[in-house]
PDB file of C-alpha atoms in Angstrom:
ATOM      1  CA  MET A 238      -9.517  10.972  -6.749  1.00  0.00           C
ATOM      2  CA  THR A 239      -8.382  14.484  -7.582  1.00  0.00           C
ATOM      3  CA  THR A 240      -9.323  17.347  -5.286  1.00  0.00           C
ATOM      4  CA  PRO A 241     -10.191  20.654  -6.971  1.00  0.00           C
ATOM      5  CA  ARG A 242      -8.846  23.889  -5.575  1.00  0.00           C
ATOM      6  CA  PRO A 243     -11.405  26.573  -4.803  1.00  0.00           C
ATOM      7  CA  ASP A 244      -9.481  28.944  -7.051  1.00  0.00           C
ATOM      8  CA  GLY A 245      -7.414  26.766  -9.320  1.00  0.00           C
ATOM      9  CA  PRO A 246      -6.694  23.375 -10.932  1.00  0.00           C
ATOM     10  CA  PRO A 247      -6.993  20.034  -9.137  1.00  0.00           C
ATOM     11  CA  ARG A 248      -4.382  19.210  -6.517  1.00  0.00           C
ATOM     12  CA  ASP A 249      -2.449  15.949  -6.664  1.00  0.00           C
ATOM     13  CA  ASN A 250      -1.661  13.471  -3.907  1.00  0.00           C
ATOM     14  CA  VAL A 251       1.779  12.149  -2.970  1.00  0.00           C
ATOM     15  CA  LEU A 252       2.708   8.658  -1.791  1.00  0.00           C
ATOM     16  CA  PHE A 253       6.216   8.455  -0.348  1.00  0.00           C
ATOM     17  CA  VAL A 254       7.913   5.097   0.140  1.00  0.00           C
ATOM     18  CA  HIS A 255      11.348   5.196   1.751  1.00  0.00           C
ATOM     19  CA  TRP A 256      13.685   2.409   2.772  1.00  0.00           C
ATOM     20  CA  HIS A 257      16.817   2.137   4.873  1.00  0.00           C
ATOM     21  CA  ASP A 258      20.306   1.401   3.547  1.00  0.00           C
ATOM     22  CA  LEU A 259      19.427   0.307   0.006  1.00  0.00           C
ATOM     23  CA  GLY A 260      21.771   2.367  -2.132  1.00  0.00           C
ATOM     24  CA  ARG A 261      20.897   1.479  -5.711  1.00  0.00           C
ATOM     25  CA  TYR A 262      20.504  -2.276  -5.263  1.00  0.00           C
ATOM     26  CA  LEU A 263      17.572  -2.783  -7.631  1.00  0.00           C
ATOM     27  CA  GLY A 264      17.227  -4.465 -10.983  1.00  0.00           C
ATOM     28  CA  ALA A 265      16.378  -1.081 -12.489  1.00  0.00           C
ATOM     29  CA  TYR A 266      19.908   0.062 -11.582  1.00  0.00           C
ATOM     30  CA  HIS A 267      21.491  -2.820 -13.491  1.00  0.00           C
ATOM     31  CA  HIS A 268      21.764  -5.197 -10.534  1.00  0.00           C
ATOM     32  CA  ALA A 269      20.568  -8.176 -12.506  1.00  0.00           C
ATOM     33  CA  ASP A 270      21.226 -10.457  -9.532  1.00  0.00           C
ATOM     34  CA  VAL A 271      18.596  -8.649  -7.399  1.00  0.00           C
ATOM     35  CA  SER A 272      14.905  -9.630  -7.574  1.00  0.00           C
ATOM     36  CA  SER A 273      12.888  -6.381  -7.418  1.00  0.00           C
ATOM     37  CA  PRO A 274      10.161  -6.726 -10.067  1.00  0.00           C
ATOM     38  CA  ARG A 275       7.684  -4.208  -8.622  1.00  0.00           C
ATOM     39  CA  LEU A 276      10.156  -1.368  -8.277  1.00  0.00           C
ATOM     40  CA  ASP A 277      11.673  -2.204 -11.653  1.00  0.00           C
ATOM     41  CA  GLN A 278       8.194  -1.842 -13.149  1.00  0.00           C
ATOM     42  CA  LEU A 279       7.676   1.439 -11.282  1.00  0.00           C
ATOM     43  CA  ALA A 280      10.921   2.706 -12.797  1.00  0.00           C
ATOM     44  CA  ALA A 281       9.753   1.654 -16.270  1.00  0.00           C
ATOM     45  CA  GLU A 282       6.525   3.622 -15.748  1.00  0.00           C
ATOM     46  CA  GLY A 283       8.086   6.725 -14.234  1.00  0.00           C
ATOM     47  CA  ILE A 284      11.285   8.718 -13.963  1.00  0.00           C
ATOM     48  CA  LEU A 285      14.426   6.839 -12.940  1.00  0.00           C
ATOM     49  CA  PHE A 286      17.100   9.078 -11.421  1.00  0.00           C
ATOM     50  CA  THR A 287      20.468   7.470 -12.094  1.00  0.00           C
ATOM     51  CA  ARG A 288      22.703  10.027 -10.337  1.00  0.00           C
ATOM     52  CA  ALA A 289      20.773  10.981  -7.210  1.00  0.00           C
ATOM     53  CA  HIS A 290      22.935  11.431  -4.123  1.00  0.00           C
ATOM     54  CA  ALA A 291      22.304  11.891  -0.418  1.00  0.00           C
ATOM     55  CA  THR A 292      23.699  15.000   1.269  1.00  0.00           C
ATOM     56  CA  ALA A 293      25.262  12.675   3.855  1.00  0.00           C
ATOM     57  CA  PRO A 294      25.878   8.913   3.955  1.00  0.00           C
ATOM     58  CA  LEU A 295      24.092   8.491   7.280  1.00  0.00           C
ATOM     59  CA  CYS A 296      20.395   8.081   8.134  1.00  0.00           C
ATOM     60  CA  SER A 297      19.244  11.203   9.993  1.00  0.00           C
ATOM     61  CA  PRO A 298      21.352  13.809   8.156  1.00  0.00           C
ATOM     62  CA  SER A 299      20.363  12.435   4.754  1.00  0.00           C
ATOM     63  CA  ARG A 300      16.657  12.199   5.649  1.00  0.00           C
ATOM     64  CA  GLY A 301      16.698  15.684   7.132  1.00  0.00           C
ATOM     65  CA  SER A 302      17.793  17.096   3.794  1.00  0.00           C
ATOM     66  CA  LEU A 303      15.262  15.035   1.848  1.00  0.00           C
ATOM     67  CA  PHE A 304      12.340  16.320   3.900  1.00  0.00           C
ATOM     68  CA  THR A 305      13.412  19.953   4.370  1.00  0.00           C
ATOM     69  CA  GLY A 306      15.426  20.905   1.294  1.00  0.00           C
ATOM     70  CA  ARG A 307      18.194  22.109   3.637  1.00  0.00           C
ATOM     71  CA  TYR A 308      21.691  20.769   4.259  1.00  0.00           C
ATOM     72  CA  PRO A 309      22.419  19.114   7.630  1.00  0.00           C
ATOM     73  CA  GLN A 310      24.460  22.099   8.862  1.00  0.00           C
ATOM     74  CA  SER A 311      21.463  24.314   8.079  1.00  0.00           C
ATOM     75  CA  ASN A 312      18.597  22.203   9.433  1.00  0.00           C
ATOM     76  CA  GLY A 313      20.416  20.975  12.526  1.00  0.00           C
ATOM     77  CA  LEU A 314      20.513  17.225  11.872  1.00  0.00           C
ATOM     78  CA  LEU A 315      24.281  16.811  11.850  1.00  0.00           C
ATOM     79  CA  GLY A 316      24.074  13.393  13.490  1.00  0.00           C
ATOM     80  CA  LEU A 317      21.675  10.596  14.330  1.00  0.00           C
ATOM     81  CA  ALA A 318      18.369  11.537  15.933  1.00  0.00           C
ATOM     82  CA  HIS A 319      18.576   8.762  18.509  1.00  0.00           C
ATOM     83  CA  HIS A 320      21.909  10.243  19.622  1.00  0.00           C
ATOM     84  CA  GLY A 321      20.219  13.530  20.422  1.00  0.00           C
ATOM     85  CA  TRP A 322      20.357  15.502  17.185  1.00  0.00           C
ATOM     86  CA  GLU A 323      17.196  17.435  16.279  1.00  0.00           C
ATOM     87  CA  TYR A 324      15.938  19.931  13.720  1.00  0.00           C
ATOM     88  CA  ARG A 325      16.501  23.558  14.625  1.00  0.00           C
ATOM     89  CA  ALA A 326      13.427  25.399  15.862  1.00  0.00           C
ATOM     90  CA  ASP A 327      12.902  27.375  12.641  1.00  0.00           C
ATOM     91  CA  VAL A 328      12.955  24.347  10.317  1.00  0.00           C
ATOM     92  CA  ARG A 329       9.765  23.480   8.446  1.00  0.00           C
ATOM     93  CA  THR A 330       9.391  20.014   6.979  1.00  0.00           C
ATOM     94  CA  LEU A 331       7.648  18.879   3.807  1.00  0.00           C
ATOM     95  CA  PRO A 332       4.625  17.468   5.710  1.00  0.00           C
ATOM     96  CA  ALA A 333       4.294  20.705   7.687  1.00  0.00           C
ATOM     97  CA  LEU A 334       4.467  22.828   4.539  1.00  0.00           C
ATOM     98  CA  LEU A 335       1.878  20.714   2.747  1.00  0.00           C
ATOM     99  CA  SER A 336      -0.385  20.555   5.787  1.00  0.00           C
ATOM    100  CA  GLU A 337      -0.347  24.356   5.934  1.00  0.00           C
ATOM    101  CA  SER A 338      -1.317  24.421   2.254  1.00  0.00           C
ATOM    102  CA  GLY A 339      -4.363  22.146   2.498  1.00  0.00           C
ATOM    103  CA  TRP A 340      -2.951  18.619   2.223  1.00  0.00           C
ATOM    104  CA  HIS A 341      -3.774  15.971   4.792  1.00  0.00           C
ATOM    105  CA  THR A 342      -0.473  14.427   5.855  1.00  0.00           C
ATOM    106  CA  ALA A 343       0.089  11.000   7.404  1.00  0.00           C
ATOM    107  CA  LEU A 344       3.069   8.841   8.338  1.00  0.00           C
ATOM    108  CA  PHE A 345       3.132   5.094   8.896  1.00  0.00           C
ATOM    109  CA  GLY A 346       6.325   3.368   9.959  1.00  0.00           C
ATOM    110  CA  MET A 347       9.888   4.563   9.990  1.00  0.00           C
ATOM    111  CA  GLN A 348      11.101   8.077  10.537  1.00  0.00           C
ATOM    112  CA  HIS A 349      14.652   8.845  11.653  1.00  0.00           C
ATOM    113  CA  GLU A 350      14.630  12.625  11.954  1.00  0.00           C
ATOM    114  CA  THR A 351      13.589  13.168  15.560  1.00  0.00           C
ATOM    115  CA  SER A 352      12.915  11.520  18.908  1.00  0.00           C
ATOM    116  CA  TYR A 353       9.620  13.454  18.974  1.00  0.00           C
ATOM    117  CA  PRO A 354       7.558  12.474  15.880  1.00  0.00           C
ATOM    118  CA  ALA A 355       4.884  15.075  16.580  1.00  0.00           C
ATOM    119  CA  ARG A 356       7.461  17.735  15.656  1.00  0.00           C
ATOM    120  CA  LEU A 357       7.547  16.526  12.054  1.00  0.00           C
ATOM    121  CA  GLY A 358       4.282  18.250  11.159  1.00  0.00           C
ATOM    122  CA  PHE A 359       2.149  15.262  10.143  1.00  0.00           C
ATOM    123  CA  ASP A 360      -1.587  15.475  10.819  1.00  0.00           C
ATOM    124  CA  GLU A 361      -1.499  11.839  11.932  1.00  0.00           C
ATOM    125  CA  PHE A 362       1.190   9.234  12.427  1.00  0.00           C
ATOM    126  CA  ASP A 363       1.843   5.711  13.651  1.00  0.00           C
ATOM    127  CA  VAL A 364       5.516   4.927  14.222  1.00  0.00           C
ATOM    128  CA  SER A 365       4.915   1.944  16.496  1.00  0.00           C
ATOM    129  CA  ASN A 366       6.165  -0.603  13.942  1.00  0.00           C
ATOM    130  CA  SER A 367       8.225  -0.059  10.797  1.00  0.00           C
ATOM    131  CA  TYR A 368       8.471  -3.571   9.362  1.00  0.00           C
ATOM    132  CA  CYS A 369       7.062  -3.457   5.853  1.00  0.00           C
ATOM    133  CA  GLU A 370       4.142  -5.831   6.512  1.00  0.00           C
ATOM    134  CA  TYR A 371       2.714  -3.644   9.263  1.00  0.00           C
ATOM    135  CA  VAL A 372       3.328  -0.404   7.399  1.00  0.00           C
ATOM    136  CA  VAL A 373       1.607  -1.672   4.266  1.00  0.00           C
ATOM    137  CA  GLU A 374      -1.358  -3.052   6.212  1.00  0.00           C
ATOM    138  CA  ARG A 375      -1.940   0.352   7.819  1.00  0.00           C
ATOM    139  CA  ALA A 376      -1.308   2.281   4.605  1.00  0.00           C
ATOM    140  CA  VAL A 377      -3.574   0.109   2.447  1.00  0.00           C
ATOM    141  CA  ALA A 378      -6.466   0.500   4.894  1.00  0.00           C
ATOM    142  CA  TRP A 379      -5.830   4.244   5.034  1.00  0.00           C
ATOM    143  CA  LEU A 380      -5.773   4.625   1.241  1.00  0.00           C
ATOM    144  CA  LYS A 381      -8.997   2.666   0.837  1.00  0.00           C
ATOM    145  CA  GLY A 382     -10.614   4.838   3.475  1.00  0.00           C
ATOM    146  CA  ARG A 383      -9.577   7.979   1.611  1.00  0.00           C
ATOM    147  CA  ALA A 384     -10.835   6.624  -1.691  1.00  0.00           C
ATOM    148  CA  ASN A 385     -14.228   5.739  -0.200  1.00  0.00           C
ATOM    149  CA  ALA A 386     -14.656   8.940   1.790  1.00  0.00           C
ATOM    150  CA  PRO A 387     -17.794  10.916   0.894  1.00  0.00           C
ATOM    151  CA  GLY A 388     -17.443  14.191  -0.956  1.00  0.00           C
ATOM    152  CA  HIS A 389     -14.027  15.451  -2.030  1.00  0.00           C
ATOM    153  CA  PRO A 390     -11.501  15.055   0.796  1.00  0.00           C
ATOM    154  CA  GLU A 391      -8.425  17.232   0.706  1.00  0.00           C
ATOM    155  CA  PRO A 392      -5.360  15.942  -1.176  1.00  0.00           C
ATOM    156  CA  PHE A 393      -2.906  13.883   0.842  1.00  0.00           C
ATOM    157  CA  LEU A 394       0.727  13.198   1.512  1.00  0.00           C
ATOM    158  CA  LEU A 395       1.111   9.630   2.747  1.00  0.00           C
ATOM    159  CA  THR A 396       4.609   8.695   3.900  1.00  0.00           C
ATOM    160  CA  THR A 397       5.420   5.013   4.391  1.00  0.00           C
ATOM    161  CA  GLY A 398       8.754   4.302   6.034  1.00  0.00           C
ATOM    162  CA  PHE A 399      10.134   0.768   5.938  1.00  0.00           C
ATOM    163  CA  PHE A 400      12.723  -0.612   8.368  1.00  0.00           C
ATOM    164  CA  GLU A 401      13.965  -2.651   5.423  1.00  0.00           C
ATOM    165  CA  THR A 402      16.638  -3.023   4.205  1.00  0.00           C
ATOM    166  CA  HIS A 403      18.448  -2.218   7.437  1.00  0.00           C
ATOM    167  CA  ARG A 404      20.437  -4.917   9.183  1.00  0.00           C
ATOM    168  CA  PRO A 405      19.874  -7.558  10.501  1.00  0.00           C
ATOM    169  CA  TYR A 406      18.433  -9.869   7.847  1.00  0.00           C
ATOM    170  CA  PRO A 407      17.077 -12.877   9.804  1.00  0.00           C
ATOM    171  CA  ALA A 408      16.287 -15.835   7.569  1.00  0.00           C
ATOM    172  CA  GLU A 409      12.921 -16.341   9.294  1.00  0.00           C
ATOM    173  CA  ARG A 410      11.843 -12.930   7.950  1.00  0.00           C
ATOM    174  CA  TYR A 411      13.717 -12.786   4.657  1.00  0.00           C
ATOM    175  CA  ASP A 412      14.397 -15.816   2.492  1.00  0.00           C
ATOM    176  CA  PRO A 413      18.011 -15.339   1.367  1.00  0.00           C
ATOM    177  CA  ALA A 414      18.963 -15.326  -2.284  1.00  0.00           C
ATOM    178  CA  ASP A 415      21.382 -17.899  -3.671  1.00  0.00           C
ATOM    179  CA  PRO A 416      24.880 -16.841  -2.538  1.00  0.00           C
ATOM    180  CA  ALA A 417      26.361 -18.337  -5.688  1.00  0.00           C
ATOM    181  CA  GLY A 418      24.271 -16.001  -7.827  1.00  0.00           C
ATOM    182  CA  VAL A 419      25.199 -12.645  -6.294  1.00  0.00           C
ATOM    183  CA  ASP A 420      27.619 -10.224  -7.927  1.00  0.00           C
ATOM    184  CA  VAL A 421      30.211  -9.157  -5.372  1.00  0.00           C
ATOM    185  CA  PRO A 422      31.164  -5.478  -5.817  1.00  0.00           C
ATOM    186  CA  ASP A 423      34.805  -4.914  -6.669  1.00  0.00           C
ATOM    187  CA  TYR A 424      35.444  -3.080  -3.399  1.00  0.00           C
ATOM    188  CA  LEU A 425      34.681  -6.228  -1.338  1.00  0.00           C
ATOM    189  CA  PRO A 426      36.556  -9.538  -1.222  1.00  0.00           C
ATOM    190  CA  ASP A 427      34.803 -12.455  -2.879  1.00  0.00           C
ATOM    191  CA  THR A 428      34.496 -14.831   0.075  1.00  0.00           C
ATOM    192  CA  PRO A 429      31.708 -17.203   1.200  1.00  0.00           C
ATOM    193  CA  ASP A 430      30.839 -14.930   4.146  1.00  0.00           C
ATOM    194  CA  ILE A 431      30.530 -11.866   1.912  1.00  0.00           C
ATOM    195  CA  ARG A 432      28.389 -13.773  -0.568  1.00  0.00           C
ATOM    196  CA  GLN A 433      26.084 -14.982   2.196  1.00  0.00           C
ATOM    197  CA  ASP A 434      25.791 -11.481   3.609  1.00  0.00           C
ATOM    198  CA  LEU A 435      24.799 -10.109   0.204  1.00  0.00           C
ATOM    199  CA  ALA A 436      22.346 -12.988  -0.274  1.00  0.00           C
ATOM    200  CA  ASP A 437      20.722 -12.108   3.057  1.00  0.00           C
ATOM    201  CA  PHE A 438      20.553  -8.441   2.025  1.00  0.00           C
ATOM    202  CA  TYR A 439      18.943  -9.412  -1.283  1.00  0.00           C
ATOM    203  CA  GLY A 440      16.318 -11.439   0.576  1.00  0.00           C
ATOM    204  CA  SER A 441      15.181  -8.347   2.466  1.00  0.00           C
ATOM    205  CA  ILE A 442      15.026  -6.389  -0.793  1.00  0.00           C
ATOM    206  CA  THR A 443      12.679  -8.947  -2.342  1.00  0.00           C
ATOM    207  CA  VAL A 444      10.323  -8.933   0.654  1.00  0.00           C
ATOM    208  CA  ALA A 445      10.182  -5.131   0.777  1.00  0.00           C
ATOM    209  CA  ASP A 446       9.728  -4.931  -3.002  1.00  0.00           C
ATOM    210  CA  ALA A 447       6.630  -7.145  -2.768  1.00  0.00           C
ATOM    211  CA  ALA A 448       5.287  -4.883  -0.007  1.00  0.00           C
ATOM    212  CA  VAL A 449       5.660  -1.848  -2.269  1.00  0.00           C
ATOM    213  CA  GLY A 450       3.718  -3.788  -4.870  1.00  0.00           C
ATOM    214  CA  GLU A 451       0.769  -4.032  -2.464  1.00  0.00           C
ATOM    215  CA  LEU A 452       0.735  -0.246  -2.140  1.00  0.00           C
ATOM    216  CA  LEU A 453       0.885   0.215  -5.901  1.00  0.00           C
ATOM    217  CA  ASP A 454      -1.904  -2.312  -6.436  1.00  0.00           C
ATOM    218  CA  THR A 455      -4.056  -0.424  -3.939  1.00  0.00           C
ATOM    219  CA  LEU A 456      -3.577   2.807  -5.863  1.00  0.00           C
ATOM    220  CA  VAL A 457      -4.820   1.054  -8.995  1.00  0.00           C
ATOM    221  CA  GLU A 458      -7.766  -0.624  -7.231  1.00  0.00           C
ATOM    222  CA  THR A 459      -8.944   2.667  -5.741  1.00  0.00           C
ATOM    223  CA  GLY A 460      -8.256   4.801  -8.819  1.00  0.00           C
ATOM    224  CA  LEU A 461      -5.852   6.942  -6.793  1.00  0.00           C
ATOM    225  CA  ASP A 462      -3.056   6.195  -9.273  1.00  0.00           C
ATOM    226  CA  ARG A 463      -4.700   8.760 -11.565  1.00  0.00           C
ATOM    227  CA  SER A 464      -3.936  11.639  -9.201  1.00  0.00           C
ATOM    228  CA  THR A 465      -1.002  10.461  -7.055  1.00  0.00           C
ATOM    229  CA  TRP A 466       2.721  11.081  -7.409  1.00  0.00           C
ATOM    230  CA  VAL A 467       4.613   8.019  -6.206  1.00  0.00           C
ATOM    231  CA  VAL A 468       8.074   8.763  -4.850  1.00  0.00           C
ATOM    232  CA  PHE A 469      10.371   5.882  -3.935  1.00  0.00           C
ATOM    233  CA  LEU A 470      13.774   6.501  -2.430  1.00  0.00           C
ATOM    234  CA  THR A 471      16.322   5.423   0.129  1.00  0.00           C
ATOM    235  CA  ASP A 472      18.493   7.406   2.506  1.00  0.00           C
ATOM    236  CA  HIS A 473      22.045   6.377   1.488  1.00  0.00           C
ATOM    237  CA  GLY A 474      24.180   3.444   0.456  1.00  0.00           C
ATOM    238  CA  PRO A 475      24.064  -0.143   1.728  1.00  0.00           C
ATOM    239  CA  ALA A 476      25.492  -1.157   5.110  1.00  0.00           C
ATOM    240  CA  LEU A 477      28.700  -2.528   3.628  1.00  0.00           C
ATOM    241  CA  PRO A 478      32.346  -1.559   4.043  1.00  0.00           C
ATOM    242  CA  ARG A 479      33.244   1.395   1.797  1.00  0.00           C
ATOM    243  CA  ALA A 480      29.556   2.228   1.307  1.00  0.00           C
ATOM    244  CA  LYS A 481      27.269   3.531   4.109  1.00  0.00           C
ATOM    245  CA  SER A 482      29.023   6.149   6.262  1.00  0.00           C
ATOM    246  CA  THR A 483      31.592   6.926   3.548  1.00  0.00           C
ATOM    247  CA  LEU A 484      31.689   9.614   0.875  1.00  0.00           C
ATOM    248  CA  TYR A 485      32.386   7.201  -1.957  1.00  0.00           C
ATOM    249  CA  ASP A 486      29.638   6.822  -4.568  1.00  0.00           C
ATOM    250  CA  ALA A 487      28.524   3.613  -2.860  1.00  0.00           C
ATOM    251  CA  GLY A 488      27.892   5.631   0.306  1.00  0.00           C
ATOM    252  CA  THR A 489      26.016   8.621  -1.101  1.00  0.00           C
ATOM    253  CA  GLY A 490      24.395   7.159  -4.220  1.00  0.00           C
ATOM    254  CA  ILE A 491      20.671   6.551  -3.726  1.00  0.00           C
ATOM    255  CA  ALA A 492      17.798   4.997  -5.618  1.00  0.00           C
ATOM    256  CA  LEU A 493      15.146   7.549  -6.571  1.00  0.00           C
ATOM    257  CA  ILE A 494      12.100   6.752  -8.686  1.00  0.00           C
ATOM    258  CA  VAL A 495       9.215   9.156  -9.291  1.00  0.00           C
ATOM    259  CA  ARG A 496       6.044   8.073 -11.053  1.00  0.00           C
ATOM    260  CA  PRO A 497       3.715  10.936 -12.039  1.00  0.00           C
ATOM    261  CA  PRO A 498      -0.082  10.631 -11.759  1.00  0.00           C
ATOM    262  CA  LEU A 499      -1.629   8.928 -14.763  1.00  0.00           C
ATOM    263  CA  GLU A 500      -3.707  12.024 -15.461  1.00  0.00           C
ATOM    264  CA  ALA A 501      -0.516  14.083 -15.871  1.00  0.00           C
ATOM    265  CA  ASN A 502       0.315  12.184 -19.096  1.00  0.00           C
ATOM    266  CA  ILE A 503       4.082  12.435 -18.476  1.00  0.00           C
ATOM    267  CA  ALA A 504       6.104   9.928 -20.465  1.00  0.00           C
ATOM    268  CA  PRO A 505       8.569   7.622 -18.682  1.00  0.00           C
ATOM    269  CA  ARG A 506      12.190   8.678 -18.868  1.00  0.00           C
ATOM    270  CA  VAL A 507      15.649   8.168 -17.411  1.00  0.00           C
ATOM    271  CA  TYR A 508      17.131  11.245 -15.728  1.00  0.00           C
ATOM    272  CA  ASP A 509      20.936  11.117 -15.851  1.00  0.00           C
ATOM    273  CA  ASP A 510      21.744  14.566 -14.422  1.00  0.00           C
ATOM    274  CA  LEU A 511      22.916  14.990 -10.837  1.00  0.00           C
ATOM    275  CA  PHE A 512      20.173  15.244  -8.224  1.00  0.00           C
ATOM    276  CA  SER A 513      20.814  16.012  -4.558  1.00  0.00           C
ATOM    277  CA  GLY A 514      18.768  15.200  -1.491  1.00  0.00           C
ATOM    278  CA  VAL A 515      18.178  18.918  -0.964  1.00  0.00           C
ATOM    279  CA  ASP A 516      16.462  19.101  -4.367  1.00  0.00           C
ATOM    280  CA  LEU A 517      13.595  16.791  -3.449  1.00  0.00           C
ATOM    281  CA  THR A 518      11.369  18.983  -1.279  1.00  0.00           C
ATOM    282  CA  PRO A 519      11.552  22.122  -3.451  1.00  0.00           C
ATOM    283  CA  THR A 520      10.968  20.037  -6.579  1.00  0.00           C
ATOM    284  CA  LEU A 521       7.862  18.429  -5.099  1.00  0.00           C
ATOM    285  CA  LEU A 522       6.537  21.764  -3.856  1.00  0.00           C
ATOM    286  CA  ASP A 523       7.000  23.152  -7.362  1.00  0.00           C
ATOM    287  CA  LEU A 524       5.205  20.178  -8.946  1.00  0.00           C
ATOM    288  CA  LEU A 525       2.305  20.663  -6.526  1.00  0.00           C
ATOM    289  CA  SER A 526       2.248  24.457  -7.112  1.00  0.00           C
ATOM    290  CA  VAL A 527       2.930  25.181  -3.447  1.00  0.00           C
TER     291      VAL A 527
END
């Protein structure tokens, strides 16, 4: 449902879905050996950013830029949050900015910006479990509650953070792909161990992709897809040698897919220009007229 402003046009919702350590390992990014049908479909329906890059190839610094529009040396997250790094006192995050502007903001699952989640500015949050099954269960119930709420509740920002596709990839959680069918990147040796590791990684991608599909199906079932921007992204490259934690393309290159609300009538497209992590928050604020 779309919420009207007292003095202006309706205000859209935002559903964020972010993963760990994915890089661009999706079918939509020409990884034909990866099974990611739901995100591939999302890319076909929305805007696929082919040259989006993190400001840093490490979790907290990259996420800090995504959710503040500021570089790590400006926002304070120069290292990992669980090693003691925190936002500087003057930093305002995307959820805080939207909350101040009339959006109801909620987080389920992973965040890696602070050891004190209340500082992020969400109106409500549950970071007790970040495996995709739990996150989606909480988020689906939350979305259905919003859709069935009486009257016209305020617009929302719902952030869903998956642990996936971070290591480890236990086979009891993620059914591995066929090692013989994976394409080994040219910066890694083609050995049985490498192939198995990639197959395990691909298994976690498939499980998390199906979980995203549950969120997307819920938007359709509730009619919220008409008024909700869907933003899918990851923090940096995959946890492989010469990727995560390096400044090669495989370390900073990220998947970014944005699907506009159906009511916006924006045609799907592929965006080939450079896009930085610091561009995300100001772009979203502009799209929401904040």
